[in-house]
Tab-separated table of C-alpha atoms and ligand atoms in Angstrom:
chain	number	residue	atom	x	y	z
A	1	UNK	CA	199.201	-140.448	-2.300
A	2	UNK	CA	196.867	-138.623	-4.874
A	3	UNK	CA	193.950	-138.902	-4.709
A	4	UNK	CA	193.280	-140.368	-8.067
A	5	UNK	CA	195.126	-142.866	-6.491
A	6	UNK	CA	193.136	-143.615	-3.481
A	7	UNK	CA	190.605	-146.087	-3.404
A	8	UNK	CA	188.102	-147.748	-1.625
A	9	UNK	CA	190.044	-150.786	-0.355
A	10	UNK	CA	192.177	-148.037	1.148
A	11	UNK	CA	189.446	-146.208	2.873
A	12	UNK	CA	187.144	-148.781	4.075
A	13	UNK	CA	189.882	-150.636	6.361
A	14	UNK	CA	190.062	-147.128	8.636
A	15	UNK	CA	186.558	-146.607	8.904
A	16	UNK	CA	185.474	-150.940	9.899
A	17	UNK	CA	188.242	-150.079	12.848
A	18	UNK	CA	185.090	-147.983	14.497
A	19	UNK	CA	181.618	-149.194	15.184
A	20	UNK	CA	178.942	-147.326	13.044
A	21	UNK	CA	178.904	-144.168	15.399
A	22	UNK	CA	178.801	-140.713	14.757
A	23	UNK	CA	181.070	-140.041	17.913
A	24	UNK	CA	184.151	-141.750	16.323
A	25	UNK	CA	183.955	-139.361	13.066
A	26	UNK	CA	187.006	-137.514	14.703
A	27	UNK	CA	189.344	-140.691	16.068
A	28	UNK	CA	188.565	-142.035	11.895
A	29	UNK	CA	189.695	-138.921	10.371
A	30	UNK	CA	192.648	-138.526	12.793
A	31	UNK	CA	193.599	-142.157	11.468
A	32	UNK	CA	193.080	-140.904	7.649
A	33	UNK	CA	195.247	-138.201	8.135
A	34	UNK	CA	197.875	-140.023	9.574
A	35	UNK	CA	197.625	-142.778	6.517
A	36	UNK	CA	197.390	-140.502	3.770
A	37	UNK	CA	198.941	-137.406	5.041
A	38	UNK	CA	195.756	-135.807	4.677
A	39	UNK	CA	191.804	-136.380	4.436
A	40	UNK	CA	190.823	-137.102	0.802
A	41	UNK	CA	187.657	-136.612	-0.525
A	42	UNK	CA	187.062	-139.859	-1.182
A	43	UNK	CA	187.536	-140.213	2.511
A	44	UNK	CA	185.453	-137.740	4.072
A	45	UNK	CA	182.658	-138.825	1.592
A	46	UNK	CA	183.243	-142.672	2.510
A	47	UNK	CA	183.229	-141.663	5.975
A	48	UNK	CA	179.417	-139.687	5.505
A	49	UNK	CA	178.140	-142.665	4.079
A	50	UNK	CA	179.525	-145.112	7.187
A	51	UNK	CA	178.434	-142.721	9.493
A	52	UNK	CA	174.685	-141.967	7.777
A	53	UNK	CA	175.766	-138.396	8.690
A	54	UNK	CA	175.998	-135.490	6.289
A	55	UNK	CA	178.959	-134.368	5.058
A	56	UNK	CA	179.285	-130.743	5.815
A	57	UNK	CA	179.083	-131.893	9.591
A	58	UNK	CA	182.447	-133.788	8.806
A	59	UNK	CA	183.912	-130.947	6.734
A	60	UNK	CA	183.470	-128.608	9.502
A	61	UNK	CA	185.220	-130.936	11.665
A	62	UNK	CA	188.156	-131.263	9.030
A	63	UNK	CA	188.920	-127.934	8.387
A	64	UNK	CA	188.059	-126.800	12.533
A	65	UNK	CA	191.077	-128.911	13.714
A	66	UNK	CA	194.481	-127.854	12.524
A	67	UNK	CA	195.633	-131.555	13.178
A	68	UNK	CA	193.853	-132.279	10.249
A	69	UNK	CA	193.936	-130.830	6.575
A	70	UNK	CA	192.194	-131.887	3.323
A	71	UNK	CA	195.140	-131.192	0.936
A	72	UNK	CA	198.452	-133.515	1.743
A	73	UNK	CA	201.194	-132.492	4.435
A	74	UNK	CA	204.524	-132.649	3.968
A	75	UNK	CA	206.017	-136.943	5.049
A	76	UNK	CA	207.933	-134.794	7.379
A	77	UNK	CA	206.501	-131.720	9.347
A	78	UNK	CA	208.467	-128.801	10.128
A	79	UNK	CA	206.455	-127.001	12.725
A	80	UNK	CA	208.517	-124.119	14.142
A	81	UNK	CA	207.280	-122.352	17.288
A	82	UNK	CA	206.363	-118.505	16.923
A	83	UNK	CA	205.755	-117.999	20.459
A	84	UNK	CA	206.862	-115.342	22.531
A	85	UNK	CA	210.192	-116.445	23.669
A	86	UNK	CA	210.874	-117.867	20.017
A	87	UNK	CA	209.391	-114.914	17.739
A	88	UNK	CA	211.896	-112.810	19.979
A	89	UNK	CA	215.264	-114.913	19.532
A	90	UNK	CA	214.416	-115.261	15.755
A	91	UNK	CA	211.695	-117.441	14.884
A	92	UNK	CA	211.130	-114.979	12.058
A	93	UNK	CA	214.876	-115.787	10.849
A	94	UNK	CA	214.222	-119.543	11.219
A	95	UNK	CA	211.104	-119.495	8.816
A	96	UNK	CA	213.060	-117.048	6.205
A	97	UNK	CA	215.963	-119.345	6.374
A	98	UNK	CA	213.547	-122.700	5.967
A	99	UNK	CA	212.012	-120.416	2.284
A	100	UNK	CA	216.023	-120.503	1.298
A	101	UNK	CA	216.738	-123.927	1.832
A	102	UNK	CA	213.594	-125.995	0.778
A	103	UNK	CA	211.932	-122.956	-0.949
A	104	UNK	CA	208.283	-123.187	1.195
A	105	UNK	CA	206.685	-120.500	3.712
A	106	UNK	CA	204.197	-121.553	6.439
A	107	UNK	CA	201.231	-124.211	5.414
A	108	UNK	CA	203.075	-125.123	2.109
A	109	UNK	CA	204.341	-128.508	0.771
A	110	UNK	CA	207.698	-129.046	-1.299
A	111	UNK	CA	207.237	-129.937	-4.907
A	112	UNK	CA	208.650	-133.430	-4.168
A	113	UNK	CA	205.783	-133.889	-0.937
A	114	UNK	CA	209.074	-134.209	1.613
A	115	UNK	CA	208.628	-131.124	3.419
A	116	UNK	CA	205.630	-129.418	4.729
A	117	UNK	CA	206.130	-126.102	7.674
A	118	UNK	CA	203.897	-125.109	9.719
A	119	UNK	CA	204.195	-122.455	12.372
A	120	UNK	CA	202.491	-123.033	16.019
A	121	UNK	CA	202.397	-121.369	19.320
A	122	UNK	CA	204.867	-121.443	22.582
A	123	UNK	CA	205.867	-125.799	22.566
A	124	UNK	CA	206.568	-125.604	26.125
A	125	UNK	CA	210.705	-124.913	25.614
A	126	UNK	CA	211.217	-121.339	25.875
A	127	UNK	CA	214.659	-121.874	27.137
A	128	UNK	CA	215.637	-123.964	24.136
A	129	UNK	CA	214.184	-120.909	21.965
A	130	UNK	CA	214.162	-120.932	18.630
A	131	UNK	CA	212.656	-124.162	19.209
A	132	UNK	CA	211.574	-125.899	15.895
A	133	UNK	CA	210.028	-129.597	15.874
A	134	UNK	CA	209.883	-132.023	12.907
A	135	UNK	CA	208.393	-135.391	13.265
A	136	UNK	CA	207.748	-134.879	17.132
A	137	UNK	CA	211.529	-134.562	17.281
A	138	UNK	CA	212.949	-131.230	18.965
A	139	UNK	CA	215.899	-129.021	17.725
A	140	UNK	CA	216.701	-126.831	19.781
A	141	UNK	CA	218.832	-122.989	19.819
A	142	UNK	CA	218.402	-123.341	15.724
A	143	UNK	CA	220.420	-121.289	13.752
A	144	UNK	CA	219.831	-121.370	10.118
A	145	UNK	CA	223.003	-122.539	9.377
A	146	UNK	CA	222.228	-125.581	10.782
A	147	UNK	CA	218.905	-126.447	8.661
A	148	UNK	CA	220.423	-128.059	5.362
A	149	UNK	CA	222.308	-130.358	7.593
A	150	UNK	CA	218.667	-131.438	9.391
A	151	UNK	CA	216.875	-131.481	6.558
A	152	UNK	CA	219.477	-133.524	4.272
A	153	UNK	CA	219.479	-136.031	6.983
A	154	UNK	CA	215.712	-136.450	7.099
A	155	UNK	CA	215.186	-136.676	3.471
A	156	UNK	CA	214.519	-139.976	2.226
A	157	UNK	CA	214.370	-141.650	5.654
A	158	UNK	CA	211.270	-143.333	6.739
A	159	UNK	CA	208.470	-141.618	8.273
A	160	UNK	CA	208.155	-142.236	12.000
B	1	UNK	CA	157.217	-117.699	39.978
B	2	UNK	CA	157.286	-113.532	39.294
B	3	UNK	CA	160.298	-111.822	38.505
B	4	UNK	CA	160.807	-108.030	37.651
B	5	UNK	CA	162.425	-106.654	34.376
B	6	UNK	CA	163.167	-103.539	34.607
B	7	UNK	CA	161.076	-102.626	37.675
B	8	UNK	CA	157.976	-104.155	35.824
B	9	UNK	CA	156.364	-107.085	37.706
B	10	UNK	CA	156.643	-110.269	35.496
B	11	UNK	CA	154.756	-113.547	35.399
B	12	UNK	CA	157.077	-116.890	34.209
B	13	UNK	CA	157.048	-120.445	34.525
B	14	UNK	CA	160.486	-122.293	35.870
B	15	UNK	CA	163.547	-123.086	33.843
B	16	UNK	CA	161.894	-120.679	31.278
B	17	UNK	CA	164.429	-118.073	29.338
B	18	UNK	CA	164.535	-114.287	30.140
B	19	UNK	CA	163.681	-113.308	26.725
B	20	UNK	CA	160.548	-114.776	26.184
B	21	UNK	CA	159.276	-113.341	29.315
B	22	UNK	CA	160.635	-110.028	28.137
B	23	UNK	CA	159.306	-110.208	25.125
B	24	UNK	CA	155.331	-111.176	26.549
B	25	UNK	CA	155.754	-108.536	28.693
B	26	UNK	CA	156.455	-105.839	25.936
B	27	UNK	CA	159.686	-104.980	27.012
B	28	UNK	CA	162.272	-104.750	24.460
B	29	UNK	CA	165.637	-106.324	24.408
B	30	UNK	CA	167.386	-106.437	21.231
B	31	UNK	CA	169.038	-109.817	19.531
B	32	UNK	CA	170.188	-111.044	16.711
B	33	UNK	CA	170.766	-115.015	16.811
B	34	UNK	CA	167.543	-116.001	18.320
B	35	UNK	CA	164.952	-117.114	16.319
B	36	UNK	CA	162.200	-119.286	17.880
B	37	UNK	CA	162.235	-122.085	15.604
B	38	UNK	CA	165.417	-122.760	16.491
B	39	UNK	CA	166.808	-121.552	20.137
B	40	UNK	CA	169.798	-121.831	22.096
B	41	UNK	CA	172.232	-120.150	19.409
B	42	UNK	CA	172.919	-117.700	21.777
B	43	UNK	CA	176.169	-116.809	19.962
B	44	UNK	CA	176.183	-112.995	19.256
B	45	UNK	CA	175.931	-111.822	22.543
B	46	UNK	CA	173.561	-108.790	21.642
B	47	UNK	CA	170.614	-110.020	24.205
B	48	UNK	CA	172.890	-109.606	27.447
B	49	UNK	CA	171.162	-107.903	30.447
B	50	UNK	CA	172.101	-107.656	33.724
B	51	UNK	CA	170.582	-110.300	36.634
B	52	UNK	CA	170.156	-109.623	40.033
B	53	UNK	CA	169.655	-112.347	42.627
B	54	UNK	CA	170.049	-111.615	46.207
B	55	UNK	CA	172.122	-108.375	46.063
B	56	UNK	CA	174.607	-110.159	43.055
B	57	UNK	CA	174.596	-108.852	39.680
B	58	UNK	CA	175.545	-110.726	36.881
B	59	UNK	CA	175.664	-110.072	32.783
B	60	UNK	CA	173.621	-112.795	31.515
B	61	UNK	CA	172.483	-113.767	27.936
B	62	UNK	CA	168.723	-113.265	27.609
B	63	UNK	CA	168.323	-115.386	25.059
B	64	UNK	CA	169.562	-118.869	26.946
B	65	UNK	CA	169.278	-117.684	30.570
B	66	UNK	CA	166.806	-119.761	32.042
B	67	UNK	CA	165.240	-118.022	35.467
B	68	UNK	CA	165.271	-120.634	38.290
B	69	UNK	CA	164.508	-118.470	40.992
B	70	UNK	CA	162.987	-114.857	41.268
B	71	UNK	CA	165.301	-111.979	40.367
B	72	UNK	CA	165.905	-108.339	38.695
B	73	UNK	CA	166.419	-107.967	35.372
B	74	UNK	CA	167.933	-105.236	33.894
B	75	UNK	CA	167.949	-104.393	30.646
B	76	UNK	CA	169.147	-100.968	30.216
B	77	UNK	CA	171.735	-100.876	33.074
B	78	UNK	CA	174.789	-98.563	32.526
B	79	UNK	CA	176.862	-102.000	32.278
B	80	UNK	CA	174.830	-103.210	30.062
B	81	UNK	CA	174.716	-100.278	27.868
B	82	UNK	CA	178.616	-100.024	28.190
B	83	UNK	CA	178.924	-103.916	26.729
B	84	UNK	CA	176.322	-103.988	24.653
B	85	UNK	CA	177.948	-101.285	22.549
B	86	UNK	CA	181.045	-103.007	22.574
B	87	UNK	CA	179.599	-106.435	21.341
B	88	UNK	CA	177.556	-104.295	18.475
B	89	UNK	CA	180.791	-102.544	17.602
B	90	UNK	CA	182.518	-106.141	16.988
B	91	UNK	CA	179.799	-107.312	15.056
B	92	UNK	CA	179.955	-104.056	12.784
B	93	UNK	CA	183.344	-104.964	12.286
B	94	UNK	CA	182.489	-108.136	11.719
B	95	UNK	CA	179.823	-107.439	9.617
B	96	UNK	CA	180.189	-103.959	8.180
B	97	UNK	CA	177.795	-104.662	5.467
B	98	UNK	CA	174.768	-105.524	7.371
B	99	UNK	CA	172.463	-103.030	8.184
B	100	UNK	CA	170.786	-104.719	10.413
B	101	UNK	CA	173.569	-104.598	12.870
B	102	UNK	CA	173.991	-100.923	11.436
B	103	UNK	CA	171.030	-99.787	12.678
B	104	UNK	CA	171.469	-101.824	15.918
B	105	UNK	CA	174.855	-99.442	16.433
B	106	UNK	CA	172.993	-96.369	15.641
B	107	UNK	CA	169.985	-97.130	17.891
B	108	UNK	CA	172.116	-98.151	21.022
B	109	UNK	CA	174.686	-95.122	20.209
B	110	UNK	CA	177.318	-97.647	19.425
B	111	UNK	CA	180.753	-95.171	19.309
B	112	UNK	CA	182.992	-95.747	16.223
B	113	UNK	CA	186.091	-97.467	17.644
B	114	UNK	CA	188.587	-96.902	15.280
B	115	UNK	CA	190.881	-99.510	16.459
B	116	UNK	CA	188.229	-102.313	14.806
B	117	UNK	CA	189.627	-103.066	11.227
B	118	UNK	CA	186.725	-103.910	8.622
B	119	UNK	CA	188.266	-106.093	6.504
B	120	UNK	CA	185.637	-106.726	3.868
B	121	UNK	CA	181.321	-105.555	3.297
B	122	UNK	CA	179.761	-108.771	3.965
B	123	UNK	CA	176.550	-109.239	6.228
B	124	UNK	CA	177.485	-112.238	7.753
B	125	UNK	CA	177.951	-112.708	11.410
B	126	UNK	CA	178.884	-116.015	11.898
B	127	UNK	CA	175.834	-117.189	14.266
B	128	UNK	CA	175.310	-120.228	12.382
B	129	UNK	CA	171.840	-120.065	12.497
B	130	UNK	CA	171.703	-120.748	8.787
B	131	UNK	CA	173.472	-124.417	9.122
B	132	UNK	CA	171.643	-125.072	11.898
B	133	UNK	CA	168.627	-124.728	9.997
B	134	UNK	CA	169.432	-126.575	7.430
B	135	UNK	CA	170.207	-129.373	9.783
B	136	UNK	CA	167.278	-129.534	11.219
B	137	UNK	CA	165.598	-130.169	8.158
B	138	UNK	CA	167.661	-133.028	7.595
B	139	UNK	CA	169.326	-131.578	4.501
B	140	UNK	CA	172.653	-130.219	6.015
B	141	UNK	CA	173.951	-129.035	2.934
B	142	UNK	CA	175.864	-126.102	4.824
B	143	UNK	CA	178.128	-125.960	7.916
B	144	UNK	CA	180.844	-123.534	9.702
B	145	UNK	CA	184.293	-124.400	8.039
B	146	UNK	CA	187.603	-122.910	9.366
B	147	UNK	CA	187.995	-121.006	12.264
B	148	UNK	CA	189.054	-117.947	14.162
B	149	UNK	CA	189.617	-114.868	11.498
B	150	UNK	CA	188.897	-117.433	8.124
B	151	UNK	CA	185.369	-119.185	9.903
B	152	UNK	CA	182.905	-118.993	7.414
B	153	UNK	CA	179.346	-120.729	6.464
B	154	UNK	CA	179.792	-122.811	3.052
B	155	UNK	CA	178.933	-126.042	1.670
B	156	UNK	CA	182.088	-128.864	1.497
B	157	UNK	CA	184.664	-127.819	-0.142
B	158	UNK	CA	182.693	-124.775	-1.460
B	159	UNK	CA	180.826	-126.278	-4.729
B	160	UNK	CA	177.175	-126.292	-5.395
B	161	UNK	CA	175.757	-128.545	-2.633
B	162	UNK	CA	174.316	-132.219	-4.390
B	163	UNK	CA	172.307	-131.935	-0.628
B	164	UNK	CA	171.222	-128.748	-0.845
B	165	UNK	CA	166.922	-129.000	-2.013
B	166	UNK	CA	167.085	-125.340	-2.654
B	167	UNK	CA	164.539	-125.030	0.363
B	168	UNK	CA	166.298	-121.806	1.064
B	169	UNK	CA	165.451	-121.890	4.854
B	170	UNK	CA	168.575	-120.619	5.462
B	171	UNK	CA	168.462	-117.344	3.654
B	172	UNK	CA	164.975	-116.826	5.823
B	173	UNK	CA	166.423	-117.735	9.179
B	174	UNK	CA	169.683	-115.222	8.406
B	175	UNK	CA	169.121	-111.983	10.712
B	176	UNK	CA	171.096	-110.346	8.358
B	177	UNK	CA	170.159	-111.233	5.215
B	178	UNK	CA	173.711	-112.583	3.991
B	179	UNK	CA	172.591	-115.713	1.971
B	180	UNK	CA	172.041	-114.790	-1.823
B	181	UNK	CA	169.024	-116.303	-2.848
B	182	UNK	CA	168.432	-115.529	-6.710
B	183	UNK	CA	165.024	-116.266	-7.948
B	184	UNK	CA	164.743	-115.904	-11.826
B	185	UNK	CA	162.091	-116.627	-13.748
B	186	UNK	CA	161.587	-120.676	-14.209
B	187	UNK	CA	164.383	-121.086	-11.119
B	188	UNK	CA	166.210	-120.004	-7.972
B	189	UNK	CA	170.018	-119.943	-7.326
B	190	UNK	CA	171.072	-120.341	-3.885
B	191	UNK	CA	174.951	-121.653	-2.767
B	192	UNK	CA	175.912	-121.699	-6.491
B	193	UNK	CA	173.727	-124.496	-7.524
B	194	UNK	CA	170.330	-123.542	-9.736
B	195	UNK	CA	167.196	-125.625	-9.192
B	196	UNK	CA	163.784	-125.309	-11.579
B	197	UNK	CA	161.055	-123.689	-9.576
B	198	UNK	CA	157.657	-125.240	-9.875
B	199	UNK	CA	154.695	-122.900	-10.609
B	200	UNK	CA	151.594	-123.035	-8.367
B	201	UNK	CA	148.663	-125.045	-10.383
B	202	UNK	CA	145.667	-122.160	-9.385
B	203	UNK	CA	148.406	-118.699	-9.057
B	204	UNK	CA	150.859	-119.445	-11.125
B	205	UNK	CA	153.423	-118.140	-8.419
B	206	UNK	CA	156.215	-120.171	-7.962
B	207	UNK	CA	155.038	-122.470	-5.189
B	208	UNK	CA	159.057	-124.154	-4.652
B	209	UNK	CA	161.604	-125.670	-6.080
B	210	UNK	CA	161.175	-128.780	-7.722
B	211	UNK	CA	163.794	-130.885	-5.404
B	212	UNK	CA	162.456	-129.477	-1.991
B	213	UNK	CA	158.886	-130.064	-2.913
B	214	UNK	CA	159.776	-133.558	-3.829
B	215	UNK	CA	161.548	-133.892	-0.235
B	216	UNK	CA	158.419	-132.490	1.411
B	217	UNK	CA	156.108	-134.715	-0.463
B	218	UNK	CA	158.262	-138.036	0.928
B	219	UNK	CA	158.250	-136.886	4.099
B	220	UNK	CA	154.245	-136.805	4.395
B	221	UNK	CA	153.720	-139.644	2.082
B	222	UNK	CA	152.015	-137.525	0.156
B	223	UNK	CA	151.963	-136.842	-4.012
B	224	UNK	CA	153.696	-134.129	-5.049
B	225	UNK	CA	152.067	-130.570	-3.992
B	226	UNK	CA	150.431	-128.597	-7.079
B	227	UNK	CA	149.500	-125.558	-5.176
B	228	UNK	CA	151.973	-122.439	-3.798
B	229	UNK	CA	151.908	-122.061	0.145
B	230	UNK	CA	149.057	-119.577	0.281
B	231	UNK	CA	146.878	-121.050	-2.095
B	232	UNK	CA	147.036	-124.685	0.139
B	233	UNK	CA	145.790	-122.185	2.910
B	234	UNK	CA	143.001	-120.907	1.317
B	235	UNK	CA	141.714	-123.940	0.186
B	236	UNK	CA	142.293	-125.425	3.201
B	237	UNK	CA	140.223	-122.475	5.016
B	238	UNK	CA	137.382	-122.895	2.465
B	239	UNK	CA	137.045	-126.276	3.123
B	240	UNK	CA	136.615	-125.923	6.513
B	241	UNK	CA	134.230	-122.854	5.877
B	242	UNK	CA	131.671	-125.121	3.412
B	243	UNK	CA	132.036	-127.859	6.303
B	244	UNK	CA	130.938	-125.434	9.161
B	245	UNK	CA	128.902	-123.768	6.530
B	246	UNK	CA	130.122	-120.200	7.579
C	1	SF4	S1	174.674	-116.434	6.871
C	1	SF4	FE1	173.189	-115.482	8.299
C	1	SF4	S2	172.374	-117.187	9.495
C	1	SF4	FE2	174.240	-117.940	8.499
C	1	SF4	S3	175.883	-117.593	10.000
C	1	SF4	FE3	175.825	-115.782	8.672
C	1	SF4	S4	174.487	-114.331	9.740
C	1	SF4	FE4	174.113	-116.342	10.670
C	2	FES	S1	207.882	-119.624	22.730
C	2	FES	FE1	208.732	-121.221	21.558
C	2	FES	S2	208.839	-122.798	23.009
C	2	FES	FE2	207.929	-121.208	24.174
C	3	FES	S1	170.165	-113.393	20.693
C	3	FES	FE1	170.997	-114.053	22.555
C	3	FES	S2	173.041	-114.429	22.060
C	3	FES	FE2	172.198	-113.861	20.147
């Protein structure tokens, strides 16, 4: 959603979830970015004015945690892993391949807001390197053959 | 409770930090992200001596260790010299612009390391002694944002602060002088925003900026101040001196 878009009546649902308490700042903004993809303005300013905190206290916090991010994601994430075990059986190949087929290198939306990649660290499945994950769902051995198939198939279906 | 810093016999009172004893005692230790207004930064790492208590040695930050029981402090140890130099040359690299940290380097014999990449001149070392201040003033108009290699000190999202009174506290708590402060002639710039100065009733020298003043006065209730810092003082003082009639 822009955030032209975005109003109050959006906002002010996630933040009466939380009592008035400067500890919950991070569980509120988790819950933004999972509604709108990302924190809007309006958000993190709504949220300062709940909280009677400032806002550079919440910014900090917002641009600290790579779980959250102040310009929209992607409605499906591509994270694939450059760890160790992946970099060496061709993460590198993977993320090249991904810039072919949907035309975006790491931290980068598509033009229609499907797609968004991001790269992380070792996911725990060397053996199934290159491991790539969208949506919390795991492909394993990836060859880059395989990605217009994956993607195809996750375009236009629901977000988890 | 006496402890010994560098073979000099030191008074201190419990749970106080090694610094301060250091520094009543008129021994030296150099630092960077202390400042007494506002301790327990204790970020760049520049204050680290080394602590002995009963035959252990440990490397300790001066500036947040507090002594519980009585020890050996060493300053100047060869391990301490040896990691000292190393944190210095990571700030330099950090910070090649500063020259406080510079001069720190050249003073401790800080080797060149070549492997240390300076990416860019600015004097910045990321203690965050600057946002802290401006915290504690209730303004918090600037924070840390990002992290790792892109941490920085801005205001949200990097415009001119609508929090920020122009106070410019943290350009005075900086150790290394990295917050541009531009004072013209009816006003001073600071984080991109420009606030009218106003000029001291008696000097004429700009006593503050017009929002901060305004903050200060709210605080203490007060009307709005019409004299500059020093010239409050010296009234102040000659008050007092026709009351005690000195
Ligand atoms: S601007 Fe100065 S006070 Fe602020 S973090 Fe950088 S070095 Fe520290
Ligand atoms: S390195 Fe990719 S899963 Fe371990
Ligand atoms: S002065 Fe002690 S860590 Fe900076």
């Amino acid at each position: 959603m822009p955030e032209q878009n975005i109003t109050y009546e959006d906002i002010t649902p996630l933040l009466l979830k939380y009592p008035k308490d400067q500890r919950h700042a991070l569980a509120i903004m988790q819950d933004m970015q999972r509604h709108f993809n990302y924190i809007p303005r309006k958000g993190l300013e709504a949220l300062a004015d709940y909280l009677g905190c400032h806002i550079s206290g919440l910014y900090s916090m917002a641009t600290f945690y790579k779980s959250l991010s102040l310009k929209p994601k992607g409605r499906h994430i591509i994270k694939v892993c450059d760890g160790t075990a992946c970099h060496i059986r061709g993460a590198v190949n993977l993320v090249s391949g991904i810039e072919r087929v949907l035309g975006i290198s790491a931290d980068e939306v598509t033009g229609d807001g499907e797609f968004s990649l991001e790269l992380v660290n070792c996911l725990g499945s060397c053996a199934l390197a290159p491991v790539m994950v969208v949506d919390d769902e795991y492909y394993g051995k990836v060859t880059t053959d395989r990605l217009p198939e994956i993607f195809d198939a996750l375009r236009g279906e629901a977000r988890p | 409770m006496l402890i010994k810093i560098d073979g000099k016999e030191c008074g201190c009172k419990h749970g106080e930090f090694i610094l301060e004893v250091a520094k009543r005692n008129g021994i030296e230790i150099p630092n960077l992200c202390h400042h007494e207004g506002l301790p327990g930064q204790g970020c760049c790492r520049v204050c680290i001596v080394e602590v002995e208590i009963n035959g252990w040695r440990n490397i300790v930050t001066a500036c947040v260790y507090p002594l519980e029981r009585e020890c050996e402090v060493f300053t100047n140890s060869p391990r301490v010299i040896k990691q000292r130099a190393m944190v210095l040359a990571l700030l330099h690299s950090l910070a090649p612009g500063s020259s406080e940290v510079s001069e720190l380097c050249e003073k401790y014999n800080v080797p060149s390391y070549r492997r240390f990449v300076k990416k860019n001149d600015t004097k910045c070392i990321l203690c965050g002694l600057c946002a802290k201040a401006c915290e504690s003033l209730g303004t918090g108009a600037i924070s840390t944002v990002n992290r790792g290699t892109g941490k920085a000190v801005t205001t949200p999202y990097g415009e001119p602060s609508y929090e920020c009174v122009g106070c410019a506290s943290c350009a005075k708590v900086c150790p290394t002088g990295a917050i541009m402060v531009e004072e013209g002639a009816g006003s001073r710039k600071i984080w991109g925003k420009k606030i009218p100065l106003l000029k001291c009733k008696k000097c004429g020298e700009p006593a503050g900026t017009y929002m901060e003043l305004r903050r200060a006065a709210e605080k203490l209730g007060e009307g709005m101040p019409e004299l500059c810092e020093a010239c409050r003082k010296k009234e102040i003082a000659e008050k007092l001196a026709s009351i005690y009639g000195y």
